[in-house]
PDB file of C-alpha atoms and ligand atoms in Angstrom:
ATOM      1  CA  MET P1054      -2.989   8.003 -17.034  1.00  0.00           C
ATOM      2  CA  GLY P1055      -1.119   9.309 -13.916  1.00  0.00           C
ATOM      3  CA  GLU P1056      -3.628  10.846 -12.041  1.00  0.00           C
ATOM      4  CA  ILE P1057      -5.356  10.019  -9.683  1.00  0.00           C
ATOM      5  CA  VAL P1058      -9.458  10.261  -9.330  1.00  0.00           C
ATOM      6  CA  ARG P1059     -11.274  12.685  -7.668  1.00  0.00           C
ATOM      7  CA  ARG P1060     -15.125  10.182  -7.710  1.00  0.00           C
ATOM      8  CA  ALA P1061     -17.490  12.118  -5.115  1.00  0.00           C
ATOM      9  CA  VAL P1062     -20.049   9.674  -3.202  1.00  0.00           C
ATOM     10  CA  LEU P1063     -22.885  10.496  -3.659  1.00  0.00           C
ATOM     11  CA  PRO P1064     -25.796  11.689  -0.796  1.00  0.00           C
ATOM     12  CA  ASP P1065     -27.571   8.317  -1.517  1.00  0.00           C
ATOM     13  CA  GLU P1066     -24.846   6.367  -1.977  1.00  0.00           C
ATOM     14  CA  ALA P1067     -23.568   6.710   0.822  1.00  0.00           C
ATOM     15  CA  ALA P1068     -26.744   5.709   2.531  1.00  0.00           C
ATOM     16  CA  ALA P1069     -26.727   2.849   0.121  1.00  0.00           C
ATOM     17  CA  LEU P1070     -23.273   1.981   1.901  1.00  0.00           C
ATOM     18  CA  LEU P1071     -24.741   2.363   5.216  1.00  0.00           C
ATOM     19  CA  SER P1072     -27.108   0.534   4.676  1.00  0.00           C
ATOM     20  CA  ASP P1073     -28.071  -3.245   5.393  1.00  0.00           C
ATOM     21  CA  GLU P1074     -28.354  -3.386   1.563  1.00  0.00           C
ATOM     22  CA  PRO P1075     -25.494  -2.226   0.055  1.00  0.00           C
ATOM     23  CA  ASP P1076     -25.322  -3.210  -2.870  1.00  0.00           C
ATOM     24  CA  GLY P1077     -28.215  -2.053  -4.139  1.00  0.00           C
ATOM     25  CA  ALA P1078     -28.792  -0.235  -7.223  1.00  0.00           C
ATOM     26  CA  ALA P1079     -27.509   3.477  -6.099  1.00  0.00           C
ATOM     27  CA  SER P1080     -24.588   2.549  -5.491  1.00  0.00           C
ATOM     28  CA  ASN P1081     -24.155   0.601  -8.930  1.00  0.00           C
ATOM     29  CA  GLU P1082     -23.318   3.705 -10.346  1.00  0.00           C
ATOM     30  CA  LEU P1083     -20.023   3.988  -7.847  1.00  0.00           C
ATOM     31  CA  HIS P1084     -19.589   0.017  -7.807  1.00  0.00           C
ATOM     32  CA  ALA P1085     -18.611   0.900 -12.355  1.00  0.00           C
ATOM     33  CA  ASP P1086     -16.631   3.732 -11.674  1.00  0.00           C
ATOM     34  CA  LEU P1087     -14.506   1.545  -9.120  1.00  0.00           C
ATOM     35  CA  ILE P1088     -13.917  -1.003 -11.064  1.00  0.00           C
ATOM     36  CA  THR P1089     -13.965   1.056 -14.274  1.00  0.00           C
ATOM     37  CA  CYS P1090     -10.798   3.059 -12.899  1.00  0.00           C
ATOM     38  CA  PHE P1091      -8.791  -0.606 -12.060  1.00  0.00           C
ATOM     39  CA  ILE P1092      -9.564  -1.949 -15.424  1.00  0.00           C
ATOM     40  CA  ALA P1093      -8.997   0.956 -18.041  1.00  0.00           C
ATOM     41  CA  GLY P1094      -8.319   4.442 -16.040  1.00  0.00           C
ATOM     42  CA  SER P1095      -5.576   4.649 -14.068  1.00  0.00           C
ATOM     43  CA  ARG P1096      -5.623   2.567 -10.790  1.00  0.00           C
ATOM     44  CA  ALA P1097      -6.084   5.414  -8.389  1.00  0.00           C
ATOM     45  CA  ILE P1098      -9.319   6.701  -6.992  1.00  0.00           C
ATOM     46  CA  LEU P1099      -9.862   9.107  -4.268  1.00  0.00           C
ATOM     47  CA  LEU P1100     -13.753   8.660  -2.462  1.00  0.00           C
ATOM     48  CA  ARG P1101     -15.117  11.135  -1.275  1.00  0.00           C
ATOM     49  CA  GLY P1102     -18.433  12.235   0.388  1.00  0.00           C
ATOM     50  CA  LEU P1103     -18.451   9.341   3.526  1.00  0.00           C
ATOM     51  CA  TYR P1104     -17.425  12.135   6.763  1.00  0.00           C
ATOM     52  CA  PRO P1105     -16.817   9.918   9.269  1.00  0.00           C
ATOM     53  CA  ASP P1106     -17.150  11.980  12.153  1.00  0.00           C
ATOM     54  CA  ARG P1107     -21.135  12.162  11.220  1.00  0.00           C
ATOM     55  CA  ILE P1108     -21.364   8.453  11.269  1.00  0.00           C
ATOM     56  CA  GLY P1109     -19.437   7.251  13.070  1.00  0.00           C
ATOM     57  CA  GLU P1110     -16.242   5.200  12.319  1.00  0.00           C
ATOM     58  CA  ALA P1111     -17.481   2.192  13.057  1.00  0.00           C
ATOM     59  CA  ALA P1112     -19.876   2.448   9.837  1.00  0.00           C
ATOM     60  CA  PHE P1113     -17.127   4.309   7.955  1.00  0.00           C
ATOM     61  CA  GLU P1114     -14.911   0.894   8.145  1.00  0.00           C
ATOM     62  CA  ARG P1115     -17.566  -1.091   7.263  1.00  0.00           C
ATOM     63  CA  ALA P1116     -18.475   1.051   4.792  1.00  0.00           C
ATOM     64  CA  LEU P1117     -15.255   0.381   2.976  1.00  0.00           C
ATOM     65  CA  LEU P1118     -14.648  -2.345   4.186  1.00  0.00           C
ATOM     66  CA  VAL P1119     -17.718  -2.514   1.082  1.00  0.00           C
ATOM     67  CA  LEU P1120     -15.817  -0.679  -1.496  1.00  0.00           C
ATOM     68  CA  GLY P1121     -12.839  -2.791  -0.858  1.00  0.00           C
ATOM     69  CA  LYS P1122     -14.988  -6.165  -1.416  1.00  0.00           C
ATOM     70  CA  TRP P1123     -15.898  -4.338  -4.512  1.00  0.00           C
ATOM     71  CA  LEU P1124     -12.497  -4.615  -6.150  1.00  0.00           C
ATOM     72  CA  GLY P1125     -10.986  -7.902  -4.624  1.00  0.00           C
ATOM     73  CA  VAL P1126     -10.466 -10.162  -1.569  1.00  0.00           C
ATOM     74  CA  PRO P1127      -9.399  -8.029   2.001  1.00  0.00           C
ATOM     75  CA  SER P1128      -6.476  -9.612   3.596  1.00  0.00           C
ATOM     76  CA  ILE P1129      -5.667  -9.913   7.387  1.00  0.00           C
ATOM     77  CA  GLN P1130      -3.032  -7.327   8.046  1.00  0.00           C
ATOM     78  CA  SER P1131      -1.082  -9.505  11.311  1.00  0.00           C
ATOM     79  CA  PRO P1132      -1.708 -13.019  12.724  1.00  0.00           C
ATOM     80  CA  ASN P1133      -3.990 -10.702  14.910  1.00  0.00           C
ATOM     81  CA  GLY P1134      -6.393 -11.349  11.674  1.00  0.00           C
ATOM     82  CA  GLU P1135      -8.224  -8.033  11.736  1.00  0.00           C
ATOM     83  CA  LEU P1136      -8.940  -8.079   8.849  1.00  0.00           C
ATOM     84  CA  ILE P1137      -9.254  -3.226   8.564  1.00  0.00           C
ATOM     85  CA  ALA P1138      -6.015  -2.385  10.231  1.00  0.00           C
ATOM     86  CA  ARG P1139      -5.106   1.350  11.857  1.00  0.00           C
ATOM     87  CA  VAL P1140      -2.071   3.927  10.993  1.00  0.00           C
ATOM     88  CA  GLU P1141      -1.446   5.343  13.525  1.00  0.00           C
ATOM     89  CA  HIS P1142       1.570   7.051  15.896  1.00  0.00           C
ATOM     90  CA  ASN P1143       1.538   5.242  19.265  1.00  0.00           C
ATOM     91  CA  PRO P1144       4.835   5.718  20.863  1.00  0.00           C
ATOM     92  CA  ASP P1145       4.517   1.843  23.260  1.00  0.00           C
ATOM     93  CA  ASP P1146       5.411  -0.466  20.149  1.00  0.00           C
ATOM     94  CA  VAL P1147       8.531   0.242  19.806  1.00  0.00           C
ATOM     95  CA  GLN P1148       9.164  -2.008  16.402  1.00  0.00           C
ATOM     96  CA  ALA P1149       6.785   0.953  15.667  1.00  0.00           C
ATOM     97  CA  ARG P1150       7.324   0.281  11.095  1.00  0.00           C
ATOM     98  CA  GLY P1151       5.554   2.422   8.881  1.00  0.00           C
ATOM     99  CA  THR P1152       2.227   1.818  10.758  1.00  0.00           C
ATOM    100  CA  HIS P1153       2.745   3.097  14.835  1.00  0.00           C
ATOM    101  CA  SER P1154       5.312   5.474  13.206  1.00  0.00           C
ATOM    102  CA  HIS P1155       4.592   9.227  12.571  1.00  0.00           C
ATOM    103  CA  ASP P1156       8.428   8.643  10.386  1.00  0.00           C
ATOM    104  CA  GLU P1157       8.819   9.396   6.906  1.00  0.00           C
ATOM    105  CA  LEU P1158       7.871   6.983   4.193  1.00  0.00           C
ATOM    106  CA  GLN P1159       9.737   6.978   2.120  1.00  0.00           C
ATOM    107  CA  GLY P1160       8.068   5.417  -1.512  1.00  0.00           C
ATOM    108  CA  HIS P1161       8.225   2.292  -1.546  1.00  0.00           C
ATOM    109  CA  THR P1162       5.411  -0.766  -2.812  1.00  0.00           C
ATOM    110  CA  ASP P1163       3.254  -3.284   0.032  1.00  0.00           C
ATOM    111  CA  LEU P1164       3.123  -6.853  -0.573  1.00  0.00           C
ATOM    112  CA  HIS P1165      -1.552  -6.687  -2.262  1.00  0.00           C
ATOM    113  CA  ASP P1166      -2.677  -6.338  -5.359  1.00  0.00           C
ATOM    114  CA  ILE P1167      -4.789  -3.368  -4.472  1.00  0.00           C
ATOM    115  CA  LEU P1168      -4.740  -0.756  -1.749  1.00  0.00           C
ATOM    116  CA  ALA P1169      -6.779   1.216   0.837  1.00  0.00           C
ATOM    117  CA  LEU P1170      -6.199   4.159   3.006  1.00  0.00           C
ATOM    118  CA  ALA P1171      -9.201   6.094   4.525  1.00  0.00           C
ATOM    119  CA  CYS P1172      -8.953   8.961   6.458  1.00  0.00           C
ATOM    120  CA  VAL P1173     -10.293   9.318  10.091  1.00  0.00           C
ATOM    121  CA  ARG P1174      -8.406  11.599  11.228  1.00  0.00           C
ATOM    122  CA  PRO P1175      -5.555  13.840   9.625  1.00  0.00           C
ATOM    123  CA  ALA P1176      -2.440  14.841  11.699  1.00  0.00           C
ATOM    124  CA  GLU P1177      -1.906  18.850  13.162  1.00  0.00           C
ATOM    125  CA  ARG P1178       0.342  18.944  10.808  1.00  0.00           C
ATOM    126  CA  GLY P1179       2.436  16.818   8.926  1.00  0.00           C
ATOM    127  CA  GLY P1180       1.166  13.339   7.373  1.00  0.00           C
ATOM    128  CA  GLU P1181       0.501  14.411   3.917  1.00  0.00           C
ATOM    129  CA  SER P1182       0.246  11.435   1.184  1.00  0.00           C
ATOM    130  CA  PHE P1183       1.654  11.121  -1.902  1.00  0.00           C
ATOM    131  CA  LEU P1184       1.534   7.917  -5.385  1.00  0.00           C
ATOM    132  CA  VAL P1185       4.406   8.075  -7.413  1.00  0.00           C
ATOM    133  CA  PRO P1186       3.295   6.660 -10.784  1.00  0.00           C
ATOM    134  CA  ALA P1187       5.376   3.710 -11.657  1.00  0.00           C
ATOM    135  CA  HIS P1188       5.575   4.773 -15.801  1.00  0.00           C
ATOM    136  CA  GLU P1189       6.435   8.116 -14.421  1.00  0.00           C
ATOM    137  CA  LEU P1190       9.226   6.071 -12.139  1.00  0.00           C
ATOM    138  CA  HIS P1191      10.540   4.359 -15.142  1.00  0.00           C
ATOM    139  CA  ASP P1192      10.811   6.824 -17.480  1.00  0.00           C
ATOM    140  CA  CYS P1193      12.545   9.202 -15.230  1.00  0.00           C
ATOM    141  CA  LEU P1194      15.568   6.792 -14.527  1.00  0.00           C
ATOM    142  CA  LEU P1195      15.830   5.099 -18.299  1.00  0.00           C
ATOM    143  CA  ALA P1196      16.706   8.877 -19.273  1.00  0.00           C
ATOM    144  CA  ASN P1197      18.745   9.681 -16.644  1.00  0.00           C
ATOM    145  CA  HIS P1198      20.530   6.342 -15.364  1.00  0.00           C
ATOM    146  CA  GLY P1199      19.373   3.978 -17.998  1.00  0.00           C
ATOM    147  CA  GLU P1200      22.372   1.995 -17.874  1.00  0.00           C
ATOM    148  CA  GLY P1201      21.145   0.222 -13.907  1.00  0.00           C
ATOM    149  CA  MET P1202      17.714  -0.699 -15.968  1.00  0.00           C
ATOM    150  CA  ALA P1203      18.904  -4.471 -16.057  1.00  0.00           C
ATOM    151  CA  THR P1204      19.268  -4.858 -12.496  1.00  0.00           C
ATOM    152  CA  LEU P1205      16.584  -3.506 -11.798  1.00  0.00           C
ATOM    153  CA  ARG P1206      15.076  -5.450 -14.247  1.00  0.00           C
ATOM    154  CA  GLU P1207      16.032  -8.416 -12.263  1.00  0.00           C
ATOM    155  CA  GLY P1208      16.007  -7.479  -9.268  1.00  0.00           C
ATOM    156  CA  TYR P1209      16.945  -8.627  -6.051  1.00  0.00           C
ATOM    157  CA  TYR P1210      15.156 -11.690  -3.627  1.00  0.00           C
ATOM    158  CA  PHE P1211      12.822 -11.255  -0.958  1.00  0.00           C
ATOM    159  CA  GLY P1212      12.847 -12.587   2.388  1.00  0.00           C
ATOM    160  CA  THR P1213       9.062 -11.394   5.332  1.00  0.00           C
ATOM    161  CA  ASN P1214       9.067 -10.480   8.420  1.00  0.00           C
ATOM    162  CA  PRO P1215      11.839 -12.040  10.229  1.00  0.00           C
ATOM    163  CA  VAL P1216       9.173 -12.565  14.050  1.00  0.00           C
ATOM    164  CA  LEU P1217       6.881 -14.504  11.248  1.00  0.00           C
ATOM    165  CA  GLN P1218       6.317 -17.468  11.310  1.00  0.00           C
ATOM    166  CA  SER P1219       7.030 -19.345   7.780  1.00  0.00           C
ATOM    167  CA  ASP P1220       7.117 -21.744   5.256  1.00  0.00           C
ATOM    168  CA  HIS P1221       9.483 -19.720   2.579  1.00  0.00           C
ATOM    169  CA  PRO P1222      11.576 -17.347   4.282  1.00  0.00           C
ATOM    170  CA  VAL P1223      12.811 -15.817   1.389  1.00  0.00           C
ATOM    171  CA  SER P1224      11.653 -16.140  -2.146  1.00  0.00           C
ATOM    172  CA  GLU P1225      12.349 -18.601  -4.672  1.00  0.00           C
ATOM    173  CA  ASP P1226      12.994 -16.576  -7.284  1.00  0.00           C
ATOM    174  CA  LYS P1227      14.449 -13.364  -7.359  1.00  0.00           C
ATOM    175  CA  VAL P1228      11.361 -10.254  -7.868  1.00  0.00           C
ATOM    176  CA  PRO P1229      11.266  -8.314 -10.347  1.00  0.00           C
ATOM    177  CA  VAL P1230      11.484  -4.202  -9.267  1.00  0.00           C
ATOM    178  CA  LEU P1231      10.413  -2.827 -12.614  1.00  0.00           C
ATOM    179  CA  PHE P1232       8.363  -4.405 -15.282  1.00  0.00           C
ATOM    180  CA  ASP P1233       8.103  -3.417 -18.684  1.00  0.00           C
ATOM    181  CA  GLY P1234       4.892  -3.805 -20.687  1.00  0.00           C
ATOM    182  CA  GLU P1235       1.667  -2.009 -22.294  1.00  0.00           C
ATOM    183  CA  ARG P1236       1.718  -0.525 -18.830  1.00  0.00           C
ATOM    184  CA  LYS P1237       4.613  -0.251 -16.376  1.00  0.00           C
ATOM    185  CA  LEU P1238       5.383  -1.657 -13.498  1.00  0.00           C
ATOM    186  CA  VAL P1239       7.680  -1.175 -10.028  1.00  0.00           C
ATOM    187  CA  CYS P1240       7.815  -3.413  -6.968  1.00  0.00           C
ATOM    188  CA  TRP P1241      10.051  -1.682  -4.035  1.00  0.00           C
ATOM    189  CA  ASN P1242       9.951  -2.220  -0.520  1.00  0.00           C
ATOM    190  CA  GLY P1243      13.824  -2.469   0.466  1.00  0.00           C
ATOM    191  CA  TYR P1244      12.537  -3.610   4.602  1.00  0.00           C
ATOM    192  CA  PHE P1245      11.939  -6.872   3.111  1.00  0.00           C
ATOM    193  CA  MET P1246      14.686  -7.189   0.234  1.00  0.00           C
ATOM    194  CA  ARG P1247      16.918  -6.187   3.110  1.00  0.00           C
ATOM    195  CA  MET P1248      15.571  -9.139   5.093  1.00  0.00           C
ATOM    196  CA  ALA P1249      16.539 -11.319   2.657  1.00  0.00           C
ATOM    197  CA  ALA P1250      20.297 -10.283   2.019  1.00  0.00           C
ATOM    198  CA  GLN P1251      19.909 -11.000   5.593  1.00  0.00           C
ATOM    199  CA  SER P1252      18.964 -14.324   5.958  1.00  0.00           C
ATOM    200  CA  ARG P1253      21.080 -15.747   3.124  1.00  0.00           C
ATOM    201  CA  GLY P1254      23.863 -13.830   4.370  1.00  0.00           C
ATOM    202  CA  GLU P1255      25.152 -11.310   1.878  1.00  0.00           C
ATOM    203  CA  GLN P1256      25.075  -7.927   1.032  1.00  0.00           C
ATOM    204  CA  LEU P1257      22.676  -7.035  -1.488  1.00  0.00           C
ATOM    205  CA  PRO P1258      25.258  -6.283  -5.340  1.00  0.00           C
ATOM    206  CA  ASP P1259      26.783  -3.637  -5.495  1.00  0.00           C
ATOM    207  CA  ALA P1260      24.646  -2.708  -8.823  1.00  0.00           C
ATOM    208  CA  LEU P1261      21.572  -3.021  -7.227  1.00  0.00           C
ATOM    209  CA  ALA P1262      23.005  -1.157  -3.735  1.00  0.00           C
ATOM    210  CA  ARG P1263      23.344   1.200  -6.712  1.00  0.00           C
ATOM    211  CA  GLY P1264      20.415   1.108  -8.807  1.00  0.00           C
ATOM    212  CA  LEU P1265      18.053   1.959  -6.190  1.00  0.00           C
ATOM    213  CA  ASP P1266      19.731   5.060  -4.794  1.00  0.00           C
ATOM    214  CA  HIS P1267      19.278   5.835  -8.692  1.00  0.00           C
ATOM    215  CA  LEU P1268      15.495   4.832  -7.427  1.00  0.00           C
ATOM    216  CA  ARG P1269      15.597   5.974  -4.411  1.00  0.00           C
ATOM    217  CA  ALA P1270      16.417   9.661  -4.893  1.00  0.00           C
ATOM    218  CA  ALA P1271      13.776  10.034  -8.656  1.00  0.00           C
ATOM    219  CA  ALA P1272      10.708   8.371  -6.582  1.00  0.00           C
ATOM    220  CA  MET P1273      12.065  11.022  -4.535  1.00  0.00           C
ATOM    221  CA  ASN P1274      11.868  13.748  -6.902  1.00  0.00           C
ATOM    222  CA  LEU P1275       8.999  12.687  -8.259  1.00  0.00           C
ATOM    223  CA  SER P1276       7.242  12.585  -4.946  1.00  0.00           C
ATOM    224  CA  GLU P1277       7.900  16.436  -4.272  1.00  0.00           C
ATOM    225  CA  ARG P1278       4.800  17.126  -6.621  1.00  0.00           C
ATOM    226  CA  ARG P1279       3.064  14.403  -6.750  1.00  0.00           C
ATOM    227  CA  THR P1280       1.440  15.402  -2.439  1.00  0.00           C
ATOM    228  CA  PHE P1281      -1.851  15.585  -1.971  1.00  0.00           C
ATOM    229  CA  MET P1282      -3.070  15.361   2.017  1.00  0.00           C
ATOM    230  CA  LEU P1283      -5.648  12.707   3.087  1.00  0.00           C
ATOM    231  CA  ARG P1284      -8.780  15.002   4.478  1.00  0.00           C
ATOM    232  CA  GLU P1285     -11.270  13.507   7.229  1.00  0.00           C
ATOM    233  CA  GLY P1286     -13.253  10.881   5.195  1.00  0.00           C
ATOM    234  CA  ASP P1287     -11.746  10.696   1.608  1.00  0.00           C
ATOM    235  CA  ILE P1288     -11.139   6.932   1.691  1.00  0.00           C
ATOM    236  CA  LEU P1289      -8.134   6.052  -1.437  1.00  0.00           C
ATOM    237  CA  PHE P1290      -7.819   3.062  -3.621  1.00  0.00           C
ATOM    238  CA  TRP P1291      -4.677   2.460  -5.824  1.00  0.00           C
ATOM    239  CA  HIS P1292      -2.972  -0.926  -6.753  1.00  0.00           C
ATOM    240  CA  ASN P1293      -0.344  -0.864  -5.302  1.00  0.00           C
ATOM    241  CA  TRP P1294       2.154  -2.414  -8.946  1.00  0.00           C
ATOM    242  CA  SER P1295       1.239   1.094 -10.464  1.00  0.00           C
ATOM    243  CA  TRP P1296       1.971   3.454  -7.793  1.00  0.00           C
ATOM    244  CA  LEU P1297       4.963   3.887  -5.890  1.00  0.00           C
ATOM    245  CA  HIS P1298       2.757   5.524  -2.403  1.00  0.00           C
ATOM    246  CA  GLY P1299       4.548   7.138   0.720  1.00  0.00           C
ATOM    247  CA  ARG P1300       4.198  10.202   3.335  1.00  0.00           C
ATOM    248  CA  THR P1301       5.581  13.466   4.863  1.00  0.00           C
ATOM    249  CA  ALA P1302       6.625  12.938   8.527  1.00  0.00           C
ATOM    250  CA  PHE P1303       3.023  13.547  11.451  1.00  0.00           C
ATOM    251  CA  GLN P1304       3.167  15.441  13.941  1.00  0.00           C
ATOM    252  CA  ASP P1305      -0.170  14.588  15.985  1.00  0.00           C
ATOM    253  CA  GLN P1306      -2.208  16.846  18.553  1.00  0.00           C
ATOM    254  CA  SER P1307      -1.557  15.354  21.954  1.00  0.00           C
ATOM    255  CA  ASN P1308      -5.354  13.642  22.812  1.00  0.00           C
ATOM    256  CA  GLN P1309      -5.904  13.139  19.210  1.00  0.00           C
ATOM    257  CA  ARG P1310      -3.392  10.854  17.064  1.00  0.00           C
ATOM    258  CA  ARG P1311      -3.741  11.159  13.694  1.00  0.00           C
ATOM    259  CA  ARG P1312      -5.957   7.599  12.279  1.00  0.00           C
ATOM    260  CA  LEU P1313      -6.186   6.231   9.599  1.00  0.00           C
ATOM    261  CA  LEU P1314      -7.373   2.440   8.295  1.00  0.00           C
ATOM    262  CA  ARG P1315      -6.141   0.891   6.226  1.00  0.00           C
ATOM    263  CA  LEU P1316      -7.297  -2.053   3.659  1.00  0.00           C
ATOM    264  CA  TRP P1317      -4.884  -4.467   1.706  1.00  0.00           C
ATOM    265  CA  LEU P1318      -6.617  -6.320  -1.305  1.00  0.00           C
ATOM    266  CA  ARG P1319      -5.225 -10.189  -3.425  1.00  0.00           C
ATOM    267  CA  THR P1320      -7.040  -9.484  -6.520  1.00  0.00           C
ATOM    268  CA  ASP P1321      -7.188 -10.796 -10.639  1.00  0.00           C
ATOM    269  CA  LEU P1322      -9.187  -7.505 -11.681  1.00  0.00           C
ATOM    270  CA  ILE P1323      -6.001  -6.454 -12.924  1.00  0.00           C
ATOM    271  CA  ASP P1324      -3.181  -9.311 -14.689  1.00  0.00           C
ATOM    272  CA  ARG P1325      -0.135  -9.058 -13.045  1.00  0.00           C
ATOM    273  CA  PRO P1326       3.151 -11.310 -13.242  1.00  0.00           C
ATOM    274  CA  PRO P1327       2.604 -14.891 -10.976  1.00  0.00           C
ATOM    275  CA  ILE P1328       5.456 -13.427  -8.838  1.00  0.00           C
ATOM    276  CA  LEU P1329       3.728 -10.530  -7.176  1.00  0.00           C
ATOM    277  CA  ALA P1330       0.167 -11.751  -6.657  1.00  0.00           C
ATOM    278  CA  GLN P1331       3.131 -14.218  -4.972  1.00  0.00           C
ATOM    279  CA  ARG P1332       4.431 -11.935  -2.538  1.00  0.00           C
ATOM    280  CA  GLY P1333       0.453 -10.801  -0.795  1.00  0.00           C
ATOM    281  CA  ALA P1334      -0.667 -14.819  -1.170  1.00  0.00           C
ATOM    282  CA  ARG P1335       3.469 -14.978   0.822  1.00  0.00           C
ATOM    283  CA  ILE P1336       2.771 -13.169   3.331  1.00  0.00           C
ATOM    284  CA  ASP P1337      -0.839 -14.101   4.378  1.00  0.00           C
ATOM    285  CA  ALA P1338       0.194 -17.960   4.823  1.00  0.00           C
ATOM    286  CA  ASP P1339       2.984 -16.058   7.109  1.00  0.00           C
ATOM    287  CA  HIS P1340      -0.040 -14.864   8.886  1.00  0.00           C
ATOM    288  CA  ARG P1341      -2.192 -17.539   9.309  1.00  0.00           C
ATOM    289  CA  LEU P1342       1.590 -19.835  10.113  1.00  0.00           C
ATOM    290  CA  THR P1343       1.409 -16.568  12.667  1.00  0.00           C
ATOM    291  CA  GLN P1344      -2.043 -16.818  14.618  1.00  0.00           C
ATOM    292  CA  SER P1345      -1.845 -21.155  14.531  1.00  0.00           C
ATOM    293  CA  LEU P1346       2.670 -21.402  16.023  1.00  0.00           C
ATOM    294  CA  GLY P1347       1.789 -17.065  18.181  1.00  0.00           C
ATOM    295  CA  TYR P1348       5.375 -15.537  17.428  1.00  0.00           C
ATOM    296  CA  ARG P1349       9.518 -16.124  16.959  1.00  0.00           C
ATOM    297  CA  LEU P1350      10.733 -15.039  19.454  1.00  0.00           C
ATOM    298  CA  PRO P1351      14.536 -13.649  19.269  1.00  0.00           C
TER     299      PRO P1351
HETATM  300 FE1  FE2 D 402       3.108   0.578   3.050  1.00  0.00          FE
END
């Protein structure tokens, strides 16, 4: 359950994806393999066989959207309303967080159910990705820091990006970091946790802060043997709540930036606690509200 499925996109499947009828018989098996991976498999799949330098970035982007719609409903990526974001270093974005920075991103989860990254161009140096299975993280923490499990199962509130308009800047309930069950799940995003603490005018409870330190260290250790490089044309889909994701820092060539296309999907394909389903719904609502009202002034 802990390995990323690797699946070649065959030439006739690639042709179907790029045609006017991408859902035809030629793509049936690929469609079924994607669904099976998420329902009964490891919930992470790396597709290889579409090459943006041959088909063009616009066609690559369309194919990504077709594949994504087989798994769920794409969410807007920002108040600009785009369904696909470009993840690349942008030195002009002074507020750059993960999307526009070239810094390391430690293991974390995002807010939607299924995520995708499609590689248009890798970096000149660095930029390795990793996925850490939630069950490995649980096992490691239970074995080494069992005393901290209760506080991680209790979790903490979730905030939002303070520049966004929001009806719910802080979640009503605490969101667990670790979820037990037949399949272990994880929800860990330090940024949104810090934003909640800031809004509530408090510090994270000491026990939780200690538990999160252990979680961070465990995730870092586990990620070291789970790194891989997304090559040009690689498309990675994974279940956000079943894997932590992150990347190493990278450096671009001056005229050729590393570029990944990102998709966020909401989906009922995999059952998950309502409080997790709410994370994607809330940020989507914030993006839409900001779309109509404009950004909040600092
Ligand atoms: Fe992320």
